[in-house]
């Protein structure tokens, strides 16, 4: 089976630039998404279009899924006209979506029955790093299957780390999402305090970004808070999804996640307020509601 032929399913904020990087690296791509305009955009860069996931994977050695959450991946892989209807034994499915580790294990079992290998390989880095091909990729599954596709993964990312058996990639990603969410909440709280106490948030950012408090999250998200830029990036609704998956996983292994629970409720308030599609840095608006202080200075 030709491992240079890839089916790419899910062409959203992340899937579009990731698929374009594979085309640029010389892979042959057949693409599918529920949204026809997204398919057209990637086809204009050299991919072939498919009318379903089953059609996309025909003749491909590799299938990649980049979809919102566990139910979407289950539908696209195990559902009607899904990946497993069109896949040949020996194909490798790389699910790069961020989903629940238990869902990865369930999908992997269905793949095994069809003779298909599966890795869970979620990513961190967001749209800018998806465009640059510098994502951080965390992988679960059989190590020898990972070795087979490592070069392909490194066309989309600058680091690929093998984390353990199937589901380990998504467990790692949940840890990542907790750190990112709590870091955004800490920045929101700190910059609201600075603004309320009369110090320009831009000055605070310049002063502290190079010290211990500085972080990739601070550099990516605080300028958005200061500019009142809510264009996603990473949507609040997707972060609620990740924190829900983290809580479920935590409860499953008997670990309380008190800070995660608190930030999730902060995101829930914004979701209820109609901001589910805003970038997760709009968490600063939660503090605006509490304090009446706007970090951007805009009403
Ligand atoms: P998105 O909402 O922009 O894109 C998802 C795409 O999947 C959409 O184009 C949608 O039409 C398509 N889709 C949904 N169900 C489908 C189905 N059954 N068949 C075919 N296509 C289907 O989401 P995104 O921001 O690209 O995120 C994708 C995944 O990557 C999520 O799990 C997210 O948590 C993760 N992620 C996102 C970011 C980010 O910054 N956006 C960063 C790291 C990881």
Short mmCIF file of C-alpha atoms and ligand atoms in Angstrom, two decimals:
data_model
loop_
_atom_site.label_atom_id
_atom_site.label_comp_id
_atom_site.label_asym_id
_atom_site.label_seq_id
_atom_site.Cartn_x
_atom_site.Cartn_y
_atom_site.Cartn_z
CA UNK A 1 0.00 0.00 0.00
CA UNK A 2 1.29 3.43 -0.96
CA UNK A 3 2.26 5.39 2.17
CA UNK A 4 2.80 8.50 -0.01
CA UNK A 5 -0.99 8.58 -0.57
CA UNK A 6 -2.80 10.23 2.31
CA UNK A 7 -6.50 10.79 3.01
CA UNK A 8 -6.96 13.95 5.08
CA UNK A 9 -10.33 14.35 6.83
CA UNK A 10 -11.22 17.56 8.68
CA UNK A 11 -10.11 20.82 7.06
CA UNK A 12 -10.81 23.41 9.77
CA UNK A 13 -8.52 26.03 11.29
CA UNK A 14 -5.84 23.35 11.85
CA UNK A 15 -6.51 20.73 9.15
CA UNK A 16 -6.23 23.20 6.27
CA UNK A 17 -2.65 24.38 6.93
CA UNK A 18 -1.54 20.88 8.03
CA UNK A 19 -2.81 19.32 4.79
CA UNK A 20 -1.15 22.10 2.75
CA UNK A 21 2.19 21.35 4.44
CA UNK A 22 1.87 17.67 3.45
CA UNK A 23 1.15 18.70 -0.17
CA UNK A 24 4.22 20.97 -0.10
CA UNK A 25 6.30 18.03 1.17
CA UNK A 26 5.30 15.99 -1.92
CA UNK A 27 2.55 13.73 -0.52
CA UNK A 28 -0.52 12.93 -2.65
CA UNK A 29 -3.64 13.99 -0.75
CA UNK A 30 -7.33 13.19 -1.06
CA UNK A 31 -9.36 15.40 1.24
CA UNK A 32 -12.81 15.40 2.82
CA UNK A 33 -14.74 17.76 5.10
CA UNK A 34 -18.44 18.43 5.72
CA UNK A 35 -17.75 21.96 4.46
CA UNK A 36 -17.41 22.08 0.64
CA UNK A 37 -15.62 25.46 0.63
CA UNK A 38 -12.81 24.04 2.79
CA UNK A 39 -12.38 21.11 0.37
CA UNK A 40 -12.21 23.54 -2.57
CA UNK A 41 -9.52 25.60 -0.86
CA UNK A 42 -7.20 22.60 -0.34
CA UNK A 43 -8.01 21.21 -3.81
CA UNK A 44 -6.82 24.53 -5.26
CA UNK A 45 -3.44 23.74 -3.63
CA UNK A 46 -3.17 20.36 -5.39
CA UNK A 47 -5.30 17.86 -3.41
CA UNK A 48 -8.04 15.61 -4.84
CA UNK A 49 -11.60 15.95 -3.47
CA UNK A 50 -13.66 13.10 -2.01
CA UNK A 51 -17.40 12.95 -1.26
CA UNK A 52 -17.02 10.94 1.96
CA UNK A 53 -14.37 9.67 4.37
CA UNK A 54 -14.78 6.14 2.89
CA UNK A 55 -14.09 7.49 -0.61
CA UNK A 56 -11.12 9.56 0.59
CA UNK A 57 -9.23 6.58 2.04
CA UNK A 58 -9.58 4.31 -1.06
CA UNK A 59 -6.07 3.33 -2.16
CA UNK A 60 -4.39 5.36 0.59
CA UNK A 61 -1.74 3.93 2.92
CA UNK A 62 -2.38 6.60 5.55
CA UNK A 63 -5.51 8.41 6.77
CA UNK A 64 -5.33 11.50 8.98
CA UNK A 65 -8.31 12.88 10.91
CA UNK A 66 -8.35 16.41 12.38
CA UNK A 67 -11.85 16.82 13.83
CA UNK A 68 -13.36 18.63 16.83
CA UNK A 69 -14.07 15.89 19.42
CA UNK A 70 -14.61 12.17 20.16
CA UNK A 71 -18.13 11.88 18.59
CA UNK A 72 -16.93 13.48 15.33
CA UNK A 73 -13.97 11.09 15.07
CA UNK A 74 -16.16 8.07 15.89
CA UNK A 75 -18.64 9.10 13.15
CA UNK A 76 -15.92 9.80 10.58
CA UNK A 77 -14.08 6.53 11.31
CA UNK A 78 -16.69 4.00 12.47
CA UNK A 79 -19.90 5.52 11.00
CA UNK A 80 -21.69 5.12 7.70
CA UNK A 81 -19.40 6.07 4.79
CA UNK A 82 -16.60 6.32 7.33
CA UNK A 83 -12.88 5.53 7.12
CA UNK A 84 -13.29 1.85 8.02
CA UNK A 85 -15.75 1.27 5.15
CA UNK A 86 -13.13 2.28 2.59
CA UNK A 87 -9.85 1.27 4.29
CA UNK A 88 -7.71 -1.68 3.23
CA UNK A 89 -6.01 -3.84 5.88
CA UNK A 90 -2.54 -2.45 6.60
CA UNK A 91 -3.62 1.19 6.39
CA UNK A 92 -2.52 3.46 9.25
CA UNK A 93 -5.04 5.88 10.78
CA UNK A 94 -3.45 8.86 12.54
CA UNK A 95 -6.05 10.74 14.56
CA UNK A 96 -4.57 14.18 15.24
CA UNK A 97 -7.75 15.58 16.87
CA UNK A 98 -7.78 16.29 20.61
CA UNK A 99 -10.27 13.76 21.99
CA UNK A 100 -10.86 11.66 25.12
CA UNK A 101 -8.15 8.99 25.63
CA UNK A 102 -10.87 6.36 26.22
CA UNK A 103 -12.44 7.23 22.85
CA UNK A 104 -9.02 6.72 21.16
CA UNK A 105 -8.88 3.25 22.71
CA UNK A 106 -12.43 2.42 21.53
CA UNK A 107 -11.74 3.59 17.97
CA UNK A 108 -8.45 1.67 17.95
CA UNK A 109 -10.32 -1.56 18.81
CA UNK A 110 -12.65 -1.04 15.81
CA UNK A 111 -9.58 -0.38 13.62
CA UNK A 112 -7.91 -3.60 14.81
CA UNK A 113 -10.96 -5.61 13.69
CA UNK A 114 -10.53 -4.13 10.19
CA UNK A 115 -6.77 -4.78 10.16
CA UNK A 116 -6.07 -1.03 10.38
CA UNK A 117 -3.32 0.35 12.66
CA UNK A 118 -4.07 3.48 14.67
CA UNK A 119 -2.11 6.19 16.46
CA UNK A 120 -3.51 9.09 18.48
CA UNK A 121 -1.35 12.10 17.69
CA UNK A 122 -2.87 15.38 18.96
CA UNK A 123 -0.97 18.61 18.52
CA UNK A 124 -0.17 21.80 20.36
CA UNK A 125 0.79 25.15 18.88
CA UNK A 126 -2.38 26.49 17.33
CA UNK A 127 -2.97 27.94 13.87
CA UNK A 128 0.34 29.90 13.55
CA UNK A 129 2.42 26.77 14.19
CA UNK A 130 0.13 24.68 11.97
CA UNK A 131 0.88 27.17 9.17
CA UNK A 132 4.65 27.15 9.87
CA UNK A 133 4.75 23.35 10.23
CA UNK A 134 6.18 23.71 13.74
CA UNK A 135 3.49 21.99 15.83
CA UNK A 136 4.38 19.89 18.88
CA UNK A 137 2.97 16.40 18.32
CA UNK A 138 2.34 13.86 21.11
CA UNK A 139 1.85 10.26 20.06
CA UNK A 140 0.17 7.17 21.48
CA UNK A 141 0.02 3.70 19.90
CA UNK A 142 2.45 1.01 18.81
CA UNK A 143 6.01 2.36 18.75
CA UNK A 144 6.85 0.59 15.49
CA UNK A 145 3.84 2.20 13.77
CA UNK A 146 4.97 5.58 15.06
CA UNK A 147 8.48 4.99 13.65
CA UNK A 148 6.89 4.29 10.24
CA UNK A 149 5.13 7.67 10.10
CA UNK A 150 7.55 9.85 12.08
CA UNK A 151 8.93 11.62 8.97
CA UNK A 152 5.41 12.40 7.76
CA UNK A 153 4.49 13.86 11.17
CA UNK A 154 7.58 16.06 11.08
CA UNK A 155 6.27 17.70 7.87
CA UNK A 156 3.58 19.21 10.12
CA UNK A 157 5.52 19.65 13.35
CA UNK A 158 8.96 20.47 14.69
CA UNK A 159 8.70 17.93 17.49
CA UNK A 160 7.10 14.49 17.70
CA UNK A 161 7.30 12.72 21.06
CA UNK A 162 6.22 9.12 21.57
CA UNK A 163 4.23 9.04 24.84
CA UNK A 164 3.09 5.40 25.20
CA UNK A 165 0.24 3.08 24.21
CA UNK A 166 -2.94 4.20 22.42
CA UNK A 167 -4.59 7.12 24.26
CA UNK A 168 -1.29 8.35 25.74
CA UNK A 169 -1.07 11.14 23.15
CA UNK A 170 -4.47 12.47 24.20
CA UNK A 171 -3.69 12.13 27.93
CA UNK A 172 -0.59 14.26 27.27
CA UNK A 173 -2.71 16.77 25.34
CA UNK A 174 -5.17 17.04 28.26
CA UNK A 175 -2.25 17.92 30.55
CA UNK A 176 -1.22 20.54 27.97
CA UNK A 177 -4.74 22.01 27.86
CA UNK A 178 -4.93 22.31 31.65
CA UNK A 179 -1.66 24.27 31.70
CA UNK A 180 -2.80 26.53 28.84
CA UNK A 181 -6.25 27.23 30.38
CA UNK A 182 -4.86 28.02 33.82
CA UNK A 183 -2.13 30.18 32.30
CA UNK A 184 -4.74 32.20 30.34
CA UNK A 185 -6.80 32.61 33.52
CA UNK A 186 -3.70 33.76 35.45
CA UNK A 187 -2.85 36.31 32.72
CA UNK A 188 -6.48 37.56 32.67
CA UNK A 189 -6.49 38.03 36.45
CA UNK A 190 -3.05 39.69 36.58
CA UNK A 191 -3.62 42.12 33.71
CA UNK A 192 -7.06 43.11 35.02
CA UNK A 193 -5.42 43.95 38.36
CA UNK A 194 -2.72 46.05 36.64
CA UNK A 195 -5.27 47.97 34.57
CA UNK A 196 -7.56 48.60 37.57
CA UNK A 197 -4.59 49.84 39.62
CA UNK A 198 -3.64 52.31 36.90
CA UNK A 199 -0.65 50.64 35.17
CA UNK A 200 -0.75 50.27 31.38
CA UNK A 201 -1.18 46.53 30.53
CA UNK A 202 1.23 46.91 27.58
CA UNK A 203 3.97 48.15 29.99
CA UNK A 204 3.26 45.28 32.38
CA UNK A 205 3.58 42.82 29.48
CA UNK A 206 6.91 44.33 28.32
CA UNK A 207 8.21 44.30 31.90
CA UNK A 208 7.37 40.71 32.85
CA UNK A 209 7.41 38.66 29.65
CA UNK A 210 11.17 37.97 29.89
CA UNK A 211 11.02 36.92 33.56
CA UNK A 212 9.75 33.80 35.31
CA UNK A 213 6.11 34.68 34.61
CA UNK A 214 6.69 34.86 30.86
CA UNK A 215 5.37 31.98 28.75
CA UNK A 216 4.40 30.99 25.22
CA UNK A 217 0.79 31.43 26.35
CA UNK A 218 1.51 34.96 27.60
CA UNK A 219 3.22 35.92 24.33
CA UNK A 220 0.41 34.49 22.20
CA UNK A 221 -2.61 35.59 24.22
CA UNK A 222 -1.90 38.78 26.22
CA UNK A 223 -1.38 40.92 23.06
CA UNK A 224 -4.82 39.66 21.92
CA UNK A 225 -6.37 40.68 25.26
CA UNK A 226 -4.78 44.15 25.03
CA UNK A 227 -5.98 44.58 21.41
CA UNK A 228 -9.48 43.21 22.19
CA UNK A 229 -8.89 40.66 19.39
CA UNK A 230 -11.25 37.70 19.77
CA UNK A 231 -10.61 36.12 16.35
CA UNK A 232 -10.01 32.38 16.96
CA UNK A 233 -7.20 30.78 17.13
CA UNK A 234 -8.55 28.29 19.50
CA UNK A 235 -12.24 28.58 20.26
CA UNK A 236 -13.68 28.74 23.78
CA UNK A 237 -16.07 25.87 22.91
CA UNK A 238 -13.11 23.64 21.97
CA UNK A 239 -11.35 24.46 25.23
CA UNK A 240 -14.54 23.59 27.18
CA UNK A 241 -14.48 20.27 25.30
CA UNK A 242 -10.87 19.62 26.34
CA UNK A 243 -11.45 20.55 29.99
CA UNK A 244 -14.54 18.30 30.06
CA UNK A 245 -12.41 15.45 28.70
CA UNK A 246 -9.77 16.25 31.35
CA UNK A 247 -12.37 16.18 34.15
CA UNK A 248 -13.85 12.87 32.91
CA UNK A 249 -10.37 11.37 32.66
CA UNK A 250 -9.38 12.76 36.08
CA UNK A 251 -12.51 11.34 37.71
CA UNK A 252 -11.85 8.01 35.96
CA UNK A 253 -8.41 7.72 37.57
CA UNK A 254 -9.43 9.26 40.91
CA UNK A 255 -7.64 12.60 40.57
CA UNK A 256 -9.48 15.81 41.55
CA UNK A 257 -8.82 18.77 39.25
CA UNK A 258 -10.05 21.79 41.28
CA UNK A 259 -8.39 24.53 39.22
CA UNK A 260 -9.48 22.96 35.93
CA UNK A 261 -13.08 22.84 37.21
CA UNK A 262 -12.98 26.50 38.12
CA UNK A 263 -11.61 27.69 34.78
CA UNK A 264 -14.11 25.46 32.97
CA UNK A 265 -16.99 27.26 34.73
CA UNK A 266 -15.44 30.61 33.72
CA UNK A 267 -15.44 29.43 30.07
CA UNK A 268 -19.03 28.17 30.53
CA UNK A 269 -20.19 31.63 31.55
CA UNK A 270 -18.69 33.09 28.36
CA UNK A 271 -20.25 30.29 26.29
CA UNK A 272 -23.66 31.14 27.81
CA UNK A 273 -22.93 34.75 26.92
CA UNK A 274 -22.60 33.85 23.20
CA UNK A 275 -18.79 33.80 23.08
CA UNK A 276 -18.26 30.09 22.36
CA UNK A 277 -16.69 30.82 18.97
CA UNK A 278 -14.36 33.54 20.33
CA UNK A 279 -10.65 32.85 20.96
CA UNK A 280 -9.96 31.38 24.42
CA UNK A 281 -8.02 34.54 25.31
CA UNK A 282 -11.47 36.19 25.58
CA UNK A 283 -11.45 34.63 29.06
CA UNK A 284 -10.31 38.11 30.09
CA UNK A 285 -13.95 39.18 29.51
CA UNK A 286 -14.96 37.05 32.50
CA UNK A 287 -12.80 39.36 34.66
CA UNK A 288 -14.30 42.37 32.90
CA UNK A 289 -17.73 41.18 34.06
CA UNK A 290 -16.50 40.71 37.64
CA UNK A 291 -14.59 43.96 37.96
CA UNK A 292 -16.01 46.34 35.38
CA UNK A 293 -12.41 46.88 34.19
CA UNK A 294 -11.50 46.32 30.54
CA UNK A 295 -7.86 45.33 29.88
CA UNK A 296 -8.12 46.63 26.29
CA UNK A 297 -9.70 49.87 27.45
CA UNK A 298 -12.59 49.29 25.01
CA UNK A 299 -16.10 49.19 26.40
P1 LIG B 1 -12.46 23.53 13.45
O1 LIG B 1 -13.78 23.57 14.10
O2 LIG B 1 -11.89 24.76 12.84
O3 LIG B 1 -12.44 22.38 12.28
C1 LIG B 1 -13.04 21.13 12.40
C2 LIG B 1 -13.42 20.67 10.99
O4 LIG B 1 -13.97 19.34 11.06
C3 LIG B 1 -14.50 21.55 10.34
O5 LIG B 1 -14.02 22.00 9.07
C4 LIG B 1 -15.71 20.62 10.22
O6 LIG B 1 -16.50 20.88 9.05
C5 LIG B 1 -15.03 19.27 10.12
N1 LIG B 1 -15.88 18.11 10.50
C6 LIG B 1 -16.60 17.93 11.62
N2 LIG B 1 -17.19 16.70 11.61
C7 LIG B 1 -16.81 16.10 10.46
C8 LIG B 1 -17.07 14.82 9.88
N3 LIG B 1 -17.84 13.91 10.48
N4 LIG B 1 -16.50 14.55 8.67
C9 LIG B 1 -15.72 15.46 8.05
N5 LIG B 1 -15.43 16.68 8.54
C10 LIG B 1 -15.98 17.00 9.73
O7 LIG B 1 -11.45 22.92 14.54
P2 LIG B 1 -9.86 23.10 14.64
O8 LIG B 1 -9.56 24.35 15.38
O9 LIG B 1 -9.25 22.83 13.30
O10 LIG B 1 -9.52 21.88 15.63
C11 LIG B 1 -9.47 20.52 15.22
C12 LIG B 1 -8.91 19.69 16.37
O11 LIG B 1 -7.59 20.16 16.69
C13 LIG B 1 -9.74 19.82 17.68
O12 LIG B 1 -9.75 18.59 18.35
C14 LIG B 1 -8.97 20.87 18.46
O13 LIG B 1 -9.18 20.73 19.86
C15 LIG B 1 -7.53 20.54 18.05
N6 LIG B 1 -6.58 21.66 18.16
C16 LIG B 1 -6.93 22.92 17.75
C17 LIG B 1 -6.00 23.95 17.89
C18 LIG B 1 -6.34 25.38 17.47
O14 LIG B 1 -5.60 26.30 17.89
N7 LIG B 1 -7.37 25.62 16.68
C19 LIG B 1 -4.73 23.71 18.42
C20 LIG B 1 -4.39 22.42 18.78
C21 LIG B 1 -5.33 21.39 18.65
#
